[in-house]
PDB file of C-alpha atoms in Angstrom:
ATOM      1  CA  ASP B   1      -7.810 -24.121  -2.256  1.00 72.00           C
ATOM      2  CA  GLY B   2      -9.336 -21.257  -4.247  1.00 73.00           C
ATOM      3  CA  ALA B   3     -12.089 -20.596  -1.707  1.00 79.00           C
ATOM      4  CA  THR B   4      -9.934 -20.477   1.425  1.00 77.00           C
ATOM      5  CA  ARG B   5      -6.707 -19.387  -0.324  1.00 71.00           C
ATOM      6  CA  ARG B   6      -4.807 -21.961   1.733  1.00 72.00           C
ATOM      7  CA  PRO B   7      -2.348 -24.571   0.428  1.00 74.00           C
ATOM      8  CA  VAL B   8      -3.700 -28.087  -0.067  1.00 74.00           C
ATOM      9  CA  ARG B   9      -1.971 -31.422  -0.516  1.00 72.00           C
ATOM     10  CA  PRO B  10      -1.455 -32.206  -4.224  1.00 67.00           C
ATOM     11  CA  GLU B  11      -3.208 -35.564  -4.016  1.00 68.00           C
ATOM     12  CA  THR B  12      -6.449 -33.794  -3.033  1.00 73.00           C
ATOM     13  CA  VAL B  13      -6.595 -31.895  -6.332  1.00 70.00           C
ATOM     14  CA  ILE B  14      -4.639 -34.115  -8.753  1.00 68.00           C
ATOM     15  CA  ASN B  15      -5.982 -37.388 -10.112  1.00 67.00           C
ATOM     16  CA  ALA B  16      -3.279 -39.756  -8.853  1.00 61.00           C
ATOM     17  CA  GLY B  17      -4.038 -42.126 -11.720  1.00 64.00           C
ATOM     18  CA  ASN B  18      -2.667 -39.563 -14.174  1.00 63.00           C
ATOM     19  CA  TYR B  19       0.441 -38.531 -12.238  1.00 59.00           C
ATOM     20  CA  ARG B  20       3.115 -40.161 -10.162  1.00 59.00           C
ATOM     21  CA  ILE B  21       3.332 -38.647  -6.677  1.00 57.00           C
ATOM     22  CA  ALA B  22       7.033 -38.446  -5.790  1.00 61.00           C
ATOM     23  CA  ALA B  23       8.433 -39.327  -2.407  1.00 62.00           C
ATOM     24  CA  PRO B  24       8.953 -36.383  -0.050  1.00 58.00           C
ATOM     25  CA  VAL B  25      12.246 -34.562  -0.594  1.00 56.00           C
ATOM     26  CA  MET B  26      12.870 -34.233   3.146  1.00 56.00           C
ATOM     27  CA  PRO B  27      10.815 -36.932   4.864  1.00 59.00           C
ATOM     28  CA  GLY B  28       9.924 -36.104   8.446  1.00 62.00           C
ATOM     29  CA  ARG B  29      11.204 -32.540   8.083  1.00 63.00           C
ATOM     30  CA  THR B  30       7.852 -30.717   8.025  1.00 71.00           C
ATOM     31  CA  VAL B  31       7.684 -28.507  11.105  1.00 81.00           C
ATOM     32  CA  LYS B  32       4.526 -26.829  12.376  1.00 90.00           C
ATOM     33  CA  LEU B  33       5.752 -23.741  14.213  1.00 93.00           C
ATOM     34  CA  LYS B  34       3.853 -22.297  17.145  1.00 93.00           C
ATOM     35  CA  GLU B  35       3.517 -18.645  18.017  1.00 93.00           C
ATOM     36  CA  PRO B  36       5.835 -17.953  20.966  1.00 93.00           C
ATOM     37  CA  ALA B  37       4.210 -16.796  24.199  1.00 93.00           C
ATOM     38  CA  GLU B  38       6.584 -13.840  24.594  1.00 94.00           C
ATOM     39  CA  ILE B  39       7.713 -11.798  21.614  1.00 94.00           C
ATOM     40  CA  SER B  40      10.076  -8.832  21.531  1.00 94.00           C
ATOM     41  CA  PRO B  41       9.199  -6.287  18.835  1.00 94.00           C
ATOM     42  CA  CYS B  42      11.718  -5.824  15.998  1.00 92.00           C
ATOM     43  CA  ALA B  43      10.383  -3.642  13.186  1.00 92.00           C
ATOM     44  CA  GLN B  44       7.235  -2.192  11.691  1.00 95.00           C
ATOM     45  CA  PHE B  45       6.774  -1.152   8.058  1.00 93.00           C
ATOM     46  CA  ARG B  46       4.565  -1.330   4.983  1.00 97.00           C
ATOM     47  CA  THR B  47       4.966  -3.779   2.101  1.00 96.00           C
ATOM     48  CA  SER B  48       6.280  -2.068  -1.020  1.00 95.00           C
ATOM     49  CA  TRP B  49       6.136  -2.757  -4.735  1.00 95.00           C
ATOM     50  CA  GLY B  50       9.578  -4.417  -4.564  1.00 95.00           C
ATOM     51  CA  ASP B  51       8.130  -7.058  -2.191  1.00 95.00           C
ATOM     52  CA  ILE B  52       5.486  -8.203  -4.699  1.00 94.00           C
ATOM     53  CA  ASP B  53       5.729 -11.205  -7.050  1.00 92.00           C
ATOM     54  CA  ALA B  54       4.043 -11.832 -10.406  1.00 91.00           C
ATOM     55  CA  HIS B  55       0.884 -13.044  -8.621  1.00 89.00           C
ATOM     56  CA  GLN B  56       0.500  -9.727  -6.745  1.00 92.00           C
ATOM     57  CA  HIS B  57       1.430 -11.283  -3.375  1.00 93.00           C
ATOM     58  CA  VAL B  58       4.494 -10.758  -1.231  1.00 94.00           C
ATOM     59  CA  ASN B  59       7.321 -12.901  -2.626  1.00 93.00           C
ATOM     60  CA  ASN B  60       8.089 -15.834  -0.304  1.00 92.00           C
ATOM     61  CA  VAL B  61      11.761 -14.854  -0.059  1.00 93.00           C
ATOM     62  CA  ARG B  62      10.874 -11.447   1.391  1.00 95.00           C
ATOM     63  CA  TYR B  63       9.569 -13.010   4.620  1.00 95.00           C
ATOM     64  CA  ALA B  64      12.987 -14.513   5.363  1.00 94.00           C
ATOM     65  CA  GLU B  65      14.773 -11.326   4.270  1.00 94.00           C
ATOM     66  CA  TRP B  66      12.689  -9.189   6.630  1.00 94.00           C
ATOM     67  CA  CYS B  67      13.777 -11.413   9.503  1.00 94.00           C
ATOM     68  CA  LEU B  68      17.432 -11.800   8.486  1.00 94.00           C
ATOM     69  CA  ASP B  69      17.828  -8.043   8.019  1.00 92.00           C
ATOM     70  CA  TRP B  70      17.190  -7.629  11.757  1.00 91.00           C
ATOM     71  CA  TYR B  71      20.545  -9.208  12.700  1.00 93.00           C
ATOM     72  CA  ALA B  72      23.616  -7.057  13.267  1.00 92.00           C
ATOM     73  CA  ARG B  73      26.931  -7.833  11.565  1.00 92.00           C
ATOM     74  CA  GLU B  74      28.330  -9.016  14.905  1.00 92.00           C
ATOM     75  CA  HIS B  75      25.703 -11.746  15.105  1.00 91.00           C
ATOM     76  CA  TRP B  76      26.642 -13.028  11.626  1.00 89.00           C
ATOM     77  CA  GLN B  77      30.318 -12.984  12.606  1.00 91.00           C
ATOM     78  CA  SER B  78      29.748 -14.983  15.790  1.00 90.00           C
ATOM     79  CA  HIS B  79      27.029 -17.401  14.591  1.00 89.00           C
ATOM     80  CA  ARG B  80      26.293 -19.645  11.623  1.00 88.00           C
ATOM     81  CA  LEU B  81      22.768 -20.242  10.332  1.00 89.00           C
ATOM     82  CA  VAL B  82      22.212 -24.021  10.196  1.00 85.00           C
ATOM     83  CA  GLU B  83      18.422 -24.400  10.349  1.00 86.00           C
ATOM     84  CA  TYR B  84      15.580 -22.623   8.587  1.00 90.00           C
ATOM     85  CA  ASP B  85      11.860 -23.328   8.835  1.00 90.00           C
ATOM     86  CA  ILE B  86       8.959 -21.177   7.687  1.00 93.00           C
ATOM     87  CA  ASN B  87       5.203 -21.530   7.938  1.00 94.00           C
ATOM     88  CA  PHE B  88       3.141 -19.314   5.658  1.00 93.00           C
ATOM     89  CA  ASN B  89      -0.160 -18.715   7.406  1.00 93.00           C
ATOM     90  CA  ALA B  90      -1.822 -15.910   5.449  1.00 93.00           C
ATOM     91  CA  GLU B  91      -1.080 -14.005   2.257  1.00 92.00           C
ATOM     92  CA  MET B  92       0.166 -10.437   2.188  1.00 95.00           C
ATOM     93  CA  VAL B  93      -0.185  -7.928  -0.634  1.00 95.00           C
ATOM     94  CA  TRP B  94       1.157  -4.513  -1.601  1.00 96.00           C
ATOM     95  CA  GLY B  95       0.566  -1.657   0.819  1.00 96.00           C
ATOM     96  CA  GLN B  96      -0.219  -3.700   3.933  1.00 96.00           C
ATOM     97  CA  ASP B  97       1.291  -2.782   7.299  1.00 97.00           C
ATOM     98  CA  LEU B  98       3.271  -5.419   9.148  1.00 96.00           C
ATOM     99  CA  ALA B  99       5.189  -5.852  12.367  1.00 96.00           C
ATOM    100  CA  THR B 100       7.937  -8.330  13.098  1.00 95.00           C
ATOM    101  CA  GLY B 101       8.842  -9.724  16.480  1.00 95.00           C
ATOM    102  CA  ILE B 102      11.261 -12.309  17.808  1.00 95.00           C
ATOM    103  CA  ALA B 103      11.478 -14.919  20.545  1.00 94.00           C
ATOM    104  CA  ILE B 104      14.931 -16.319  21.335  1.00 92.00           C
ATOM    105  CA  GLU B 105      15.241 -19.779  22.821  1.00 88.00           C
ATOM    106  CA  ALA B 106      18.596 -20.993  24.128  1.00 83.00           C
ATOM    107  CA  ALA B 107      19.550 -24.635  23.775  1.00 75.00           C
ATOM    108  CA  PRO B 108      19.077 -26.787  26.871  1.00 69.00           C
ATOM    109  CA  ALA B 109      22.625 -26.792  28.267  1.00 61.00           C
ATOM    110  CA  ALA B 110      21.979 -29.788  30.500  1.00 54.00           C
ATOM    111  CA  ASP B 111      21.200 -32.194  27.646  1.00 55.00           C
ATOM    112  CA  MET B 112      23.650 -31.916  24.746  1.00 53.00           C
ATOM    113  CA  SER B 113      22.136 -35.038  23.170  1.00 55.00           C
ATOM    114  CA  ALA B 114      18.637 -33.597  22.653  1.00 58.00           C
ATOM    115  CA  THR B 115      17.908 -34.705  19.092  1.00 58.00           C
ATOM    116  CA  ASP B 116      15.438 -31.883  18.457  1.00 66.00           C
ATOM    117  CA  TRP B 117      18.373 -29.481  18.890  1.00 60.00           C
ATOM    118  CA  GLN B 118      20.613 -31.293  16.391  1.00 62.00           C
ATOM    119  CA  VAL B 119      20.711 -30.441  12.697  1.00 63.00           C
ATOM    120  CA  ALA B 120      22.872 -32.523  10.351  1.00 57.00           C
ATOM    121  CA  GLY B 121      24.924 -33.705  13.323  1.00 59.00           C
ATOM    122  CA  ARG B 122      25.441 -30.182  14.650  1.00 63.00           C
ATOM    123  CA  TYR B 123      24.169 -28.994  18.009  1.00 64.00           C
ATOM    124  CA  LEU B 124      22.305 -25.687  17.864  1.00 69.00           C
ATOM    125  CA  GLN B 125      23.150 -22.909  20.275  1.00 81.00           C
ATOM    126  CA  GLU B 126      19.941 -20.915  19.803  1.00 86.00           C
ATOM    127  CA  ARG B 127      16.665 -20.929  17.935  1.00 89.00           C
ATOM    128  CA  HIS B 128      15.042 -17.651  16.967  1.00 93.00           C
ATOM    129  CA  THR B 129      11.367 -17.626  16.048  1.00 95.00           C
ATOM    130  CA  HIS B 130      10.243 -14.552  14.134  1.00 96.00           C
ATOM    131  CA  VAL B 131       6.586 -13.614  13.957  1.00 97.00           C
ATOM    132  CA  ILE B 132       5.426 -11.583  10.962  1.00 97.00           C
ATOM    133  CA  ARG B 133       2.078 -10.052  11.813  1.00 97.00           C
ATOM    134  CA  ASN B 134      -0.099  -8.470   9.130  1.00 95.00           C
ATOM    135  CA  LEU B 135      -1.423  -5.426  10.968  1.00 96.00           C
ATOM    136  CA  SER B 136      -3.789  -4.562   8.117  1.00 95.00           C
ATOM    137  CA  GLU B 137      -5.581  -7.913   8.407  1.00 95.00           C
ATOM    138  CA  ASP B 138      -4.827  -8.566  12.116  1.00 95.00           C
ATOM    139  CA  ASN B 139      -3.342 -12.015  11.539  1.00 96.00           C
ATOM    140  CA  ILE B 140      -0.037 -13.831  11.550  1.00 96.00           C
ATOM    141  CA  ALA B 141       1.225 -13.942   7.973  1.00 96.00           C
ATOM    142  CA  ALA B 142       4.225 -16.164   8.727  1.00 96.00           C
ATOM    143  CA  LEU B 143       6.316 -17.773  11.431  1.00 96.00           C
ATOM    144  CA  VAL B 144      10.017 -18.081  10.623  1.00 96.00           C
ATOM    145  CA  ARG B 145      12.534 -20.057  12.697  1.00 93.00           C
ATOM    146  CA  PHE B 146      16.302 -19.932  12.410  1.00 92.00           C
ATOM    147  CA  GLY B 147      18.668 -22.269  14.219  1.00 88.00           C
ATOM    148  CA  TRP B 148      22.120 -20.893  14.986  1.00 88.00           C
ATOM    149  CA  GLU B 149      25.391 -22.481  16.053  1.00 86.00           C
ATOM    150  CA  ALA B 150      28.376 -20.627  17.437  1.00 85.00           C
ATOM    151  CA  ARG B 151      31.192 -20.059  14.975  1.00 85.00           C
ATOM    152  CA  GLN B 152      34.454 -21.688  15.931  1.00 79.00           C
ATOM    153  CA  GLU B 153      37.860 -19.995  15.938  1.00 75.00           C
ATOM    154  CA  GLY B 154      39.257 -20.109  12.425  1.00 68.00           C
ATOM    155  CA  ASP B 155      35.934 -20.465  10.573  1.00 65.00           C
ATOM    156  CA  ARG B 156      36.778 -19.299   7.048  1.00 60.00           C
ATOM    157  CA  ASP B 157      33.498 -17.519   6.395  1.00 58.00           C
ATOM    158  CA  ALA B 158      33.318 -15.534   9.651  1.00 51.00           C
ATOM    159  CA  GLU B 159      34.386 -12.299   7.938  1.00 52.00           C
ATOM    160  CA  HIS B 160      32.121 -12.863   4.929  1.00 52.00           C
ATOM    161  CA  PRO B 161      28.788 -14.158   6.193  1.00 52.00           C
ATOM    162  CA  ALA B 162      26.378 -15.640   3.681  1.00 50.00           C
TER     163      ALA B 162
END
């Protein structure tokens, strides 16, 4: 939507009689993330020219990179990333100050069958929700969630994380 600068569903702006609306690629996979109640601060910095795309906004990939860069090598060697969700809430541009924070949620140990903790048949060990706050605009630019499983002995990629 040009006035609100928020995403809109294609069928609200495209004449469906002229185009075929395809089936969702991942039906039922849309996740609306919520801001965690308690957040531990991670980093604070300013967006740079290298973060900007051709439309003069922060490139979508940078949000995930800012969060993934927070993890130490040891975390990558002991965990495997198996889930990724992101909600873009507000645009960011060059020169804006931002802060990242994290909330870590451990899987419910008592119920190993909880389907909301399973991804492609795997049981998650932890979920980490990162909050990217635009300090210049005083809003949440994005919420990013990663689901992690513990690496098993002998995992081939443990020394060379993705």
